[in-house]
Amino acid sequence: MRRIMVFALFAVAGLVPLLRYQPEAATTGTSAVATAPQQAPAAGSTQVDGSTVDTEFGPYQVRVTFSGSEITDVQIITEPGDRRSQRIASRAAPTLREEALQAQSANIDSVSGATITSEAYAQSLQAALDAKGK
Amino acid sequence: MRLVEHIMGLPVSLEIPSPEPAKLAFGWLREVDHRFSPFRPDSEVCLGTSSPEMTEILALCEEYERRSGGAFRARLPGRPFDPCAVVKGWAVERAARLLRDEGVREFCLNAGGDIVAAGRTWSIGVRHPELADQVCAVFDLRDQAIATSGSYERGEHIIDGRTGRPARGLLSLSVVADDLTTADAVSTAAFAMGEEGIKWAAAQPGCLVFAVDAHRRVRKSGALARMSR
């Protein structure tokens, strides 16, 4: 069992580049050694922290949750501060869909958009507003 | 009342209390089309005439080439001089000035998606970059202008002057400013810069930014959130 976990952590260490916000650079060190298993978070699950992996951006460390020998979750528990803030910033930025859903209900007078041609205008929202306003 | 005319190949919509002063504004835009279109061989742009207006346009082009670090360029290698990116905003801002000079206080002038909103609060939607009949933001503007750049209407026509290749980092970028000359020039230059253009535009004096990046994430200036509906 323990050998399986160590093997799995090596595999997870290989995932560290994928977990990073910007994937283009390679890691400078990829060794990872399992520390002692943590207390079980749920019946039948085990959490194991990998050792810290130094990358050119700074240290990364992952926590892996196993159910038996199956990996059910991987979390980053250590990462460089600027990467963390970037990751949070990108998650905090609303998506286009969220913004659009909020914006739909409002009554509007006019529409700003990339320069529209006279041909495309006929089918545009602006044309509908203009027709209504006449 | 709402008036619509097609000038410079663009729909120009004007919400205005009475039609009389509108003639001046539409007349000026038609004059601009004749004098400054790069598509008319007898235009001042093609002939290289040095009128006061042409001098103003050239100065604007130079200013934004400098401010954008060359991302915006009116002279691209292998192409004729094309000041369109600044002429439209400049011309529509001047049309708005003509209306104000005539004593028109409340009006909303929209030339192909670039808007001057004057005299009262106007609710302006920003077109959704992927869904033509939807908006993805609504801002309440008063005595302000908004210009939007994107490649969803006319294809990849905005070139990053630093690489000579089409700008691809953003789906849409809008700039709110006190005047349309600034809003239009800053939005075009920022779009050409790609993702870094969001920060650049936000740093331009008096400019607020709303952008949708290629990952469909929305970024906007903090002050715009307070103007959102």
CSV table of C-alpha atoms in Angstrom, one decimal, chain A:
chain,number,residue,atom,x,y,z
A,1,MET,CA,0.0,0.0,0.0
A,2,ARG,CA,2.7,2.4,1.0
A,3,ARG,CA,4.7,1.6,-2.2
A,4,ILE,CA,1.6,2.4,-4.2
A,5,MET,CA,1.3,5.8,-2.5
A,6,VAL,CA,4.9,6.7,-3.1
A,7,PHE,CA,4.6,5.7,-6.7
A,8,ALA,CA,1.4,7.7,-7.0
A,9,LEU,CA,3.1,10.8,-5.5
A,10,PHE,CA,5.8,10.6,-8.1
A,11,ALA,CA,3.1,10.6,-10.7
A,12,VAL,CA,1.4,13.6,-9.0
A,13,ALA,CA,4.7,15.5,-8.8
A,14,GLY,CA,4.7,15.2,-12.6
A,15,LEU,CA,1.3,17.0,-12.5
A,16,VAL,CA,2.8,20.1,-10.8
A,17,PRO,CA,3.5,21.9,-14.1
A,18,LEU,CA,-0.1,21.3,-15.2
A,19,LEU,CA,-1.4,22.8,-11.9
A,20,ARG,CA,0.5,26.0,-12.4
A,21,TYR,CA,-1.2,29.0,-13.8
A,22,GLN,CA,1.1,29.4,-16.7
A,23,PRO,CA,2.2,26.1,-18.2
A,24,GLU,CA,5.1,27.1,-20.5
A,25,ALA,CA,8.1,26.6,-18.3
A,26,ALA,CA,9.6,23.3,-17.1
A,27,THR,CA,10.2,22.5,-13.5
A,28,THR,CA,13.8,22.5,-12.3
A,29,GLY,CA,13.3,19.7,-9.7
A,30,THR,CA,10.7,17.1,-9.8
A,31,SER,CA,11.6,14.7,-6.9
A,32,ALA,CA,8.9,14.1,-4.4
A,33,VAL,CA,8.9,11.9,-1.3
A,34,ALA,CA,5.8,11.0,0.6
A,35,THR,CA,5.6,12.2,4.2
A,36,ALA,CA,3.6,10.3,6.8
A,37,PRO,CA,-0.1,9.9,6.0
A,38,GLN,CA,-2.3,12.5,7.6
A,39,GLN,CA,-5.5,11.7,9.6
A,40,ALA,CA,-8.2,10.3,7.4
A,41,PRO,CA,-10.6,13.1,6.2
A,42,ALA,CA,-13.4,10.6,5.5
A,43,ALA,CA,-14.0,7.0,6.1
A,44,GLY,CA,-11.8,5.0,3.7
A,45,SER,CA,-9.9,8.1,2.5
A,46,THR,CA,-6.3,8.9,3.2
A,47,GLN,CA,-4.5,12.3,2.7
A,48,VAL,CA,-0.8,12.4,1.9
A,49,ASP,CA,1.3,15.5,1.5
A,50,GLY,CA,4.0,15.4,-1.2
A,51,SER,CA,7.4,17.0,-0.4
A,52,THR,CA,8.0,20.5,-1.7
A,53,VAL,CA,9.0,20.8,-5.4
A,54,ASP,CA,11.2,23.7,-6.3
A,55,THR,CA,10.3,25.3,-9.6
A,56,GLU,CA,11.8,28.4,-11.2
A,57,PHE,CA,8.7,30.3,-9.9
A,58,GLY,CA,9.2,29.0,-6.4
A,59,PRO,CA,8.1,26.0,-4.2
A,60,TYR,CA,5.0,23.9,-4.9
A,61,GLN,CA,3.5,21.2,-2.6
A,62,VAL,CA,0.5,19.1,-3.3
A,63,ARG,CA,-1.9,17.2,-1.0
A,64,VAL,CA,-3.3,14.0,-2.4
A,65,THR,CA,-6.4,12.3,-1.2
A,66,PHE,CA,-6.7,8.6,-1.8
A,67,SER,CA,-9.6,6.3,-1.6
A,68,GLY,CA,-7.9,3.0,-1.4
A,69,SER,CA,-5.2,3.3,-4.0
A,70,GLU,CA,-7.3,5.6,-6.2
A,71,ILE,CA,-6.5,9.3,-6.2
A,72,THR,CA,-9.8,11.2,-5.6
A,73,ASP,CA,-8.4,14.8,-5.1
A,74,VAL,CA,-5.2,16.8,-5.6
A,75,GLN,CA,-4.9,20.2,-3.9
A,76,ILE,CA,-2.0,22.7,-4.1
A,77,ILE,CA,-1.1,23.5,-0.4
A,78,THR,CA,2.1,25.4,-1.1
A,79,GLU,CA,2.7,27.7,-4.1
A,80,PRO,CA,4.6,30.9,-4.8
A,81,GLY,CA,2.6,33.9,-3.5
A,82,ASP,CA,2.4,35.7,-6.8
A,83,ARG,CA,1.1,32.5,-8.5
A,84,ARG,CA,-1.5,32.1,-5.9
A,85,SER,CA,-2.7,35.7,-6.3
A,86,GLN,CA,-2.8,35.2,-10.1
A,87,ARG,CA,-4.8,32.0,-9.8
A,88,ILE,CA,-7.2,33.7,-7.4
A,89,ALA,CA,-7.5,36.8,-9.6
A,90,SER,CA,-8.2,34.7,-12.7
A,91,ARG,CA,-10.9,32.7,-10.8
A,92,ALA,CA,-12.4,35.9,-9.4
A,93,ALA,CA,-12.7,37.5,-12.8
A,94,PRO,CA,-16.3,37.1,-13.8
A,95,THR,CA,-16.9,35.2,-17.0
A,96,LEU,CA,-18.6,36.6,-20.1
A,97,ARG,CA,-21.6,34.5,-19.4
A,98,GLU,CA,-22.1,35.7,-15.9
A,99,GLU,CA,-21.7,39.3,-17.0
A,100,ALA,CA,-24.1,38.8,-19.9
A,101,LEU,CA,-26.8,37.3,-17.7
A,102,GLN,CA,-26.6,40.3,-15.4
A,103,ALA,CA,-26.8,42.8,-18.2
A,104,GLN,CA,-29.8,41.3,-20.1
A,105,SER,CA,-32.6,42.7,-17.9
A,106,ALA,CA,-31.7,46.4,-18.3
A,107,ASN,CA,-33.5,48.8,-20.6
A,108,ILE,CA,-31.0,50.4,-22.9
A,109,ASP,CA,-30.9,53.5,-25.2
A,110,SER,CA,-28.0,52.5,-27.5
A,111,VAL,CA,-25.4,49.8,-28.1
A,112,SER,CA,-21.6,50.2,-28.3
A,113,GLY,CA,-19.8,47.6,-30.3
A,114,ALA,CA,-17.0,47.0,-32.8
A,115,THR,CA,-17.6,49.1,-35.9
A,116,ILE,CA,-20.7,47.7,-37.6
A,117,THR,CA,-21.3,48.0,-41.3
A,118,SER,CA,-24.5,49.3,-42.8
A,119,GLU,CA,-25.3,45.8,-44.1
A,120,ALA,CA,-24.9,44.2,-40.7
A,121,TYR,CA,-26.9,47.0,-39.1
A,122,ALA,CA,-30.2,45.8,-40.5
A,123,GLN,CA,-30.1,42.8,-38.2
A,124,SER,CA,-28.5,44.5,-35.2
A,125,LEU,CA,-29.9,45.3,-31.8
A,126,GLN,CA,-29.1,48.9,-32.5
A,127,ALA,CA,-31.5,48.8,-35.5
A,128,ALA,CA,-34.2,47.4,-33.3
A,129,LEU,CA,-33.7,50.2,-30.7
A,130,ASP,CA,-33.7,52.8,-33.5
A,131,ALA,CA,-36.9,51.4,-34.9
A,132,LYS,CA,-38.5,51.5,-31.4
A,133,GLY,CA,-37.3,55.1,-30.8
A,134,LYS,CA,-38.6,56.6,-34.0
